[in-house]
Amino acid sequence: MQKRKRVLLGSALALGFSLAAWHTLEACTRVVYIGTDGIVITGRSMDWVEDISSNLWAFPRGIKRDGAAAPNSLSWVAKYGSVIVSGYESATADGMNEAGLVANLLYLAESDYGKPDPAKPVISISTWAQYALDNFATVAEAVDALAKEPFTVIAPKLPNGDPAQLHLSLSDSNGDSAIFEYLGGKLIIHHGKQYTVMTNSPRFEEQLALNRYWEDVGGNVFLPGTSRAADRFARATFLINAIPTRIDPHYIKGVPDESYANQAAASVISVMRAVSVPLGVATTGEPNIASTLWRIAADQRDKVYFFDSATSPNVFWVPLADLDLKEGAVIKKLTIAGGRVYAGNAADKFVPAQPFKFLPAKVE
């Protein structure tokens, strides 16, 4: 056992030192909580080096879309309505559809999408998460379709000039999960309920190897405490498995409606706060350690999308049932950029708006 621990520690240190060499620009964390009574909640934090003018959007079914990568863009019609969070008002960074599928885009420095295949249609990476939300109800359905690589992804630079190197996580109301990474021009998919945590570099397979050391040590003995991706992965893995999976009699009286679903959402948000970086904290020479801008918790059983801003004093939520997402309904927006403040159920605060344009990509 001691020899195994030394080997794992050596691997952990080697990966840890390699992480220090990465100068990524975004540091986010994603978790999936599976409780009792059918409760599944996906949590996510968005960490970035600057404000990204995020807003919430309600997209109904039936929207005609394209991949924003003319002239050979993929086109589709949305099968499902969704609530999403935009990034720079030019991409879908996060969201949940009315079937309970959740999509999260996180930074991955190692991403390499390869050269476009002239025989396939293309999409801009700004539309990747939205494509999944528009087209799939379950992770299994998405994996079956995307494993065939029906399109090529092109990653243009972000509006601030940074590279759009991203990987995608999907989770559904059954607790199923999948991680999608493009490495060396090839799509790698990790599919299974065991993949409940995702952060950033290194690639997911190496994150799993690194985390095995910390699981062997045990989170009640020691947890790594920096804001680097591998440390957040270890802390998030321990915490998402440590929080209660049923009503906690010690705290339930303080929960709205004494609801287990609300308790679970609060627990997931607390996990996301525990792996967040305080607002304004920056580390010289470590741009991958960026402040947390916002956090979400998506209740996939009851279809409620919770939003927790690091720059606002309140948590608010959006029950998808309170939005009109049927085909032909008006696209609506909830403005949160510029310091807008909301509390409680904010579904009635959405207003009609012209949709943002997805960041276009060029085939070169």
Coordinates of C-alpha atoms in Angstrom, one line a residue:
M1 CA 0.0 0.0 0.0
Q2 CA 2.8 2.4 0.9
K3 CA 4.5 1.7 -2.4
R4 CA 1.3 2.3 -4.3
K5 CA 0.9 5.6 -2.5
R6 CA 4.4 6.7 -3.3
V7 CA 3.8 5.8 -7.0
L8 CA 0.6 7.8 -7.0
L9 CA 2.2 10.7 -5.2
G10 CA 5.0 10.7 -7.8
S11 CA 2.4 10.8 -10.5
A12 CA 0.4 13.5 -8.7
L13 CA 3.5 15.7 -8.3
A14 CA 4.6 15.2 -11.8
L15 CA 1.2 16.2 -13.1
G16 CA 1.1 19.1 -10.6
F17 CA 4.4 20.5 -11.8
S18 CA 3.3 20.2 -15.4
L19 CA 0.2 22.1 -14.6
A20 CA 2.3 25.0 -13.4
A21 CA 3.6 25.4 -16.9
W22 CA 0.1 25.9 -18.3
H23 CA -1.0 29.5 -18.8
T24 CA -4.7 29.0 -19.5
L25 CA -7.1 31.9 -19.2
E26 CA -10.2 30.4 -17.7
A27 CA -10.6 28.2 -14.6
C28 CA -14.0 26.6 -14.1
T29 CA -15.4 23.7 -12.2
R30 CA -18.4 21.4 -13.0
V31 CA -20.0 18.8 -10.7
V32 CA -23.0 16.5 -10.9
Y33 CA -24.9 15.6 -7.7
I34 CA -27.1 12.5 -7.6
G35 CA -29.5 12.3 -4.7
T36 CA -32.6 10.4 -3.7
D37 CA -36.1 10.9 -5.0
G38 CA -34.8 11.4 -8.5
I39 CA -32.9 14.6 -7.7
V40 CA -30.0 15.3 -10.1
I41 CA -28.3 18.7 -10.0
T42 CA -25.4 19.9 -12.1
G43 CA -23.3 22.7 -10.6
R44 CA -20.8 24.9 -12.4
S45 CA -18.6 27.9 -11.7
M46 CA -17.4 30.4 -14.3
D47 CA -13.9 31.8 -13.6
W48 CA -12.4 34.3 -16.0
V49 CA -9.9 37.1 -16.1
E50 CA -12.5 39.8 -16.8
D51 CA -16.2 40.4 -16.9
I52 CA -17.8 38.6 -19.9
S53 CA -21.1 40.4 -20.0
S54 CA -23.2 37.3 -19.3
N55 CA -26.9 37.4 -19.6
L56 CA -29.6 34.7 -19.4
W57 CA -31.7 33.8 -22.4
A58 CA -34.9 31.8 -22.9
F59 CA -34.8 30.1 -26.3
P60 CA -38.0 28.4 -27.4
R61 CA -38.3 25.2 -29.5
G62 CA -38.4 25.6 -33.3
I63 CA -35.6 28.2 -33.7
K64 CA -33.7 27.8 -37.0
R65 CA -30.0 27.8 -36.4
D66 CA -26.7 27.4 -38.2
G67 CA -23.2 26.8 -37.1
A68 CA -21.9 30.3 -37.7
A69 CA -19.2 29.0 -39.9
A70 CA -20.2 29.9 -43.5
P71 CA -20.2 28.8 -46.2
N72 CA -20.4 25.2 -45.1
S73 CA -22.2 25.7 -41.8
L74 CA -24.3 22.9 -40.3
S75 CA -28.0 23.9 -40.0
W76 CA -30.7 22.6 -37.6
V77 CA -34.0 23.4 -36.0
A78 CA -34.2 23.4 -32.2
K79 CA -36.1 20.4 -30.9
Y80 CA -36.0 21.6 -27.3
G81 CA -36.4 25.0 -25.6
S82 CA -33.6 26.1 -23.2
V83 CA -32.4 28.6 -20.7
I84 CA -28.8 29.6 -21.3
V85 CA -26.1 31.9 -20.0
S86 CA -24.2 33.8 -22.7
G87 CA -20.5 34.6 -22.8
Y88 CA -19.6 38.0 -24.3
E89 CA -23.1 37.9 -25.8
S90 CA -21.6 35.8 -28.6
A91 CA -21.7 32.2 -27.3
T92 CA -23.7 29.8 -25.1
A93 CA -21.4 29.1 -22.1
D94 CA -23.9 27.1 -20.0
G95 CA -27.5 26.0 -20.0
M96 CA -30.3 23.5 -19.5
N97 CA -33.0 22.4 -21.9
E98 CA -36.6 21.5 -21.1
A99 CA -35.7 17.8 -21.1
G100 CA -33.3 18.3 -18.3
L101 CA -30.1 18.1 -20.4
V102 CA -27.4 20.4 -19.1
A103 CA -24.4 21.6 -21.2
N104 CA -21.3 23.3 -19.8
L105 CA -18.3 24.7 -21.7
L106 CA -15.1 24.9 -19.8
Y107 CA -11.6 25.9 -20.8
L108 CA -9.0 23.3 -21.8
A109 CA -5.7 24.5 -23.1
E110 CA -4.8 21.2 -24.7
S111 CA -7.8 21.4 -27.1
D112 CA -6.9 20.8 -30.7
Y113 CA -9.9 20.5 -33.1
G114 CA -7.8 19.6 -36.2
K115 CA -8.3 20.8 -39.7
P116 CA -11.8 21.0 -41.1
D117 CA -12.9 18.0 -43.1
P118 CA -14.2 19.4 -46.5
A119 CA -16.7 16.5 -46.6
K120 CA -18.4 17.6 -43.4
P121 CA -20.3 20.7 -42.4
V122 CA -18.7 22.9 -39.8
I123 CA -19.8 24.8 -36.6
S124 CA -18.2 27.6 -34.7
I125 CA -17.3 26.5 -31.1
S126 CA -19.6 29.3 -30.0
T127 CA -22.6 27.1 -31.0
W128 CA -21.3 23.8 -29.7
A129 CA -23.2 23.8 -26.3
Q130 CA -26.3 25.2 -27.9
Y131 CA -26.3 22.5 -30.6
A132 CA -26.4 19.9 -27.8
L133 CA -29.2 21.7 -25.9
D134 CA -31.3 22.1 -29.1
N135 CA -31.0 18.5 -30.2
F136 CA -30.7 16.0 -27.4
A137 CA -32.8 15.0 -24.4
T138 CA -30.3 12.6 -22.8
V139 CA -26.5 12.1 -22.7
A140 CA -26.8 8.7 -24.3
E141 CA -28.6 10.2 -27.3
A142 CA -25.9 12.9 -27.6
V143 CA -23.0 10.5 -27.3
D144 CA -24.5 8.2 -30.0
A145 CA -24.9 11.2 -32.4
L146 CA -21.7 13.1 -31.6
A147 CA -19.5 10.0 -31.6
K148 CA -20.2 9.8 -35.4
E149 CA -18.6 13.3 -35.7
P150 CA -21.3 14.7 -38.0
F151 CA -19.5 18.1 -38.1
T152 CA -16.1 19.8 -37.7
V153 CA -15.6 22.3 -34.9
I154 CA -13.7 25.6 -35.6
A155 CA -12.5 27.7 -32.7
P156 CA -12.2 31.4 -33.5
K157 CA -10.5 33.8 -31.1
L158 CA -12.8 35.2 -28.4
P159 CA -13.8 38.9 -28.6
N160 CA -11.0 39.8 -26.2
G161 CA -8.4 38.0 -28.4
D162 CA -8.0 34.9 -26.3
P163 CA -8.1 31.4 -27.8
A164 CA -11.4 29.6 -27.6
Q165 CA -9.9 26.3 -26.4
L166 CA -12.8 24.5 -24.7
H167 CA -14.2 21.1 -23.7
L168 CA -17.9 20.2 -23.2
S169 CA -19.7 18.4 -20.5
L170 CA -23.2 17.1 -20.7
S171 CA -25.4 15.6 -18.0
D172 CA -29.1 14.6 -17.9
S173 CA -32.0 14.0 -15.5
N174 CA -31.0 10.3 -15.1
G175 CA -27.6 11.3 -13.7
D176 CA -25.7 10.2 -16.8
S177 CA -22.7 12.3 -17.8
A178 CA -20.2 12.7 -20.7
I179 CA -17.1 14.7 -21.3
F180 CA -16.2 15.7 -24.9
E181 CA -12.6 16.8 -25.7
Y182 CA -10.9 17.4 -29.0
L183 CA -7.2 16.3 -28.7
G184 CA -4.9 16.1 -31.6
G185 CA -7.8 16.7 -33.9
K186 CA -9.7 13.7 -32.6
L187 CA -12.9 13.7 -30.5
I188 CA -12.4 11.8 -27.2
I189 CA -15.6 11.0 -25.2
H190 CA -15.7 9.8 -21.6
H191 CA -19.3 8.5 -20.9
G192 CA -20.7 7.3 -17.7
K193 CA -22.3 8.3 -14.4
Q194 CA -18.9 8.1 -12.7
Y195 CA -17.7 11.2 -14.5
T196 CA -19.3 13.7 -12.1
V197 CA -16.5 16.3 -12.0
M198 CA -14.7 18.3 -14.7
T199 CA -12.3 21.2 -14.4
N200 CA -9.6 22.3 -16.8
S201 CA -6.0 21.2 -17.7
P202 CA -4.7 18.6 -18.0
R203 CA -6.9 16.6 -20.3
F204 CA -9.6 14.6 -18.5
E205 CA -7.9 11.3 -18.6
E206 CA -4.9 12.7 -16.7
Q207 CA -7.2 14.5 -14.3
L208 CA -8.7 11.2 -13.4
A209 CA -5.2 9.7 -12.8
L210 CA -4.2 12.6 -10.6
N211 CA -7.4 12.4 -8.6
R212 CA -6.9 8.7 -7.8
Y213 CA -4.0 9.8 -5.5
W214 CA -6.2 12.1 -3.5
E215 CA -8.9 9.6 -3.2
D216 CA -6.4 7.2 -1.7
V217 CA -5.3 9.8 0.8
G218 CA -8.9 10.6 1.7
G219 CA -10.6 14.0 1.8
N220 CA -11.1 13.9 5.6
V221 CA -7.3 13.6 6.0
F222 CA -6.1 16.1 3.5
L223 CA -7.3 18.0 0.4
P224 CA -5.2 20.2 -1.9
G225 CA -6.1 23.8 -1.4
T226 CA -4.9 25.9 -4.3
S227 CA -7.1 27.2 -7.1
R228 CA -5.3 25.2 -9.8
A229 CA -7.6 22.9 -11.8
A230 CA -6.2 19.6 -10.4
D231 CA -6.7 20.8 -6.8
R232 CA -10.2 22.0 -7.5
F233 CA -11.0 18.6 -9.2
A234 CA -9.9 16.8 -6.0
R235 CA -11.9 19.1 -3.7
A236 CA -15.0 19.0 -5.8
T237 CA -14.9 15.2 -6.1
F238 CA -14.7 14.8 -2.3
L239 CA -17.3 17.5 -1.5
I240 CA -19.9 16.5 -4.1
N241 CA -19.8 13.0 -2.6
A242 CA -19.8 14.2 1.0
I243 CA -22.9 16.4 1.0
P244 CA -26.2 14.7 2.1
T245 CA -28.2 12.7 -0.5
R246 CA -31.5 13.0 1.5
I247 CA -33.2 15.4 3.9
D248 CA -30.7 16.5 6.5
P249 CA -32.7 16.9 9.8
H250 CA -30.0 19.3 11.2
Y251 CA -30.7 22.0 8.5
I252 CA -34.0 21.3 6.7
K253 CA -36.0 23.7 8.9
G254 CA -34.0 26.5 7.5
V255 CA -34.6 25.6 3.9
P256 CA -37.5 27.2 2.0
D257 CA -40.6 25.0 2.1
E258 CA -38.4 22.4 4.0
S259 CA -37.9 21.0 0.5
Y260 CA -35.2 18.4 -0.1
A261 CA -34.8 19.7 -3.7
N262 CA -34.1 23.2 -2.3
Q263 CA -31.7 21.7 0.3
A264 CA -29.9 19.8 -2.5
A265 CA -29.6 22.9 -4.6
A266 CA -28.2 24.9 -1.7
S267 CA -25.7 22.1 -1.0
V268 CA -24.5 22.1 -4.6
I269 CA -24.1 25.9 -4.7
S270 CA -22.1 25.6 -1.5
V271 CA -19.8 23.1 -3.2
M272 CA -19.3 25.5 -6.1
R273 CA -18.5 28.3 -3.7
A274 CA -16.0 26.1 -1.9
V275 CA -14.0 25.6 -5.2
S276 CA -14.4 29.3 -6.3
V277 CA -11.8 31.9 -6.5
P278 CA -12.6 35.1 -4.6
L279 CA -13.6 38.1 -6.7
G280 CA -10.5 40.2 -7.5
V281 CA -8.0 37.6 -6.6
A282 CA -5.3 37.1 -9.2
T283 CA -1.9 35.4 -9.1
T284 CA 1.0 36.9 -10.9
G285 CA 2.2 34.6 -13.7
E286 CA -0.8 32.3 -13.2
P287 CA -3.5 33.6 -15.4
N288 CA -5.3 30.2 -15.1
I289 CA -6.2 31.3 -11.5
A290 CA -9.0 33.7 -12.3
S291 CA -11.8 35.1 -10.2
T292 CA -15.1 33.3 -10.1
L293 CA -17.8 35.5 -11.9
W294 CA -20.9 33.3 -11.4
R295 CA -22.1 29.9 -10.4
I296 CA -25.1 27.9 -11.4
A297 CA -27.0 24.9 -10.1
A298 CA -29.4 23.2 -12.5
D299 CA -32.1 21.0 -10.9
Q300 CA -32.7 18.5 -13.7
R301 CA -35.6 16.8 -12.0
D302 CA -37.7 19.9 -11.4
K303 CA -36.1 21.9 -14.3
V304 CA -35.1 24.9 -12.2
Y305 CA -32.0 26.9 -13.1
F306 CA -30.3 28.6 -10.1
F307 CA -27.9 31.5 -10.7
D308 CA -25.4 32.8 -8.1
S309 CA -23.5 35.9 -9.1
A310 CA -20.2 36.7 -7.4
T311 CA -21.0 40.4 -8.0
S312 CA -24.5 40.4 -6.7
P313 CA -25.9 39.8 -3.1
N314 CA -28.6 37.4 -4.1
V315 CA -29.3 34.0 -5.6
F316 CA -32.1 33.8 -8.1
W317 CA -33.7 31.0 -10.0
V318 CA -35.7 30.3 -13.2
P319 CA -38.2 27.5 -13.3
L320 CA -38.4 26.5 -16.9
A321 CA -42.1 25.7 -16.4
D322 CA -42.7 29.4 -15.8
L323 CA -41.3 30.3 -19.3
D324 CA -43.0 30.0 -22.6
L325 CA -40.7 27.7 -24.6
K326 CA -43.1 26.3 -27.1
E327 CA -42.5 26.6 -30.8
G328 CA -43.3 30.1 -32.1
A329 CA -42.8 31.8 -28.7
V330 CA -40.8 35.0 -28.4
I331 CA -37.1 34.8 -27.5
K332 CA -36.6 36.5 -24.2
K333 CA -33.6 37.9 -22.2
L334 CA -32.8 38.5 -18.5
T335 CA -30.1 41.1 -18.4
I336 CA -27.6 40.5 -15.6
A337 CA -24.7 42.4 -17.2
G338 CA -24.0 45.8 -15.7
G339 CA -24.8 44.9 -12.1
R340 CA -28.5 44.1 -12.4
V341 CA -29.9 42.5 -9.2
Y342 CA -32.5 39.8 -8.9
A343 CA -33.8 37.6 -6.0
G344 CA -36.1 34.6 -5.9
N345 CA -38.0 33.5 -9.0
A346 CA -36.9 35.7 -11.8
A347 CA -38.9 34.0 -14.7
D348 CA -41.3 37.0 -15.0
K349 CA -38.3 39.4 -15.4
F350 CA -37.4 38.0 -18.8
V351 CA -38.3 40.5 -21.6
P352 CA -38.5 40.0 -25.4
A353 CA -35.2 40.7 -27.2
Q354 CA -33.4 40.1 -30.4
P355 CA -31.0 37.1 -30.0
F356 CA -27.3 37.7 -29.9
K357 CA -25.2 36.6 -32.9
F358 CA -23.0 33.6 -32.3
L359 CA -19.3 34.3 -32.7
P360 CA -18.5 33.3 -36.3
A361 CA -15.7 31.1 -37.5
K362 CA -13.9 31.0 -40.9
V363 CA -12.7 27.9 -42.7
E364 CA -9.1 28.6 -43.5

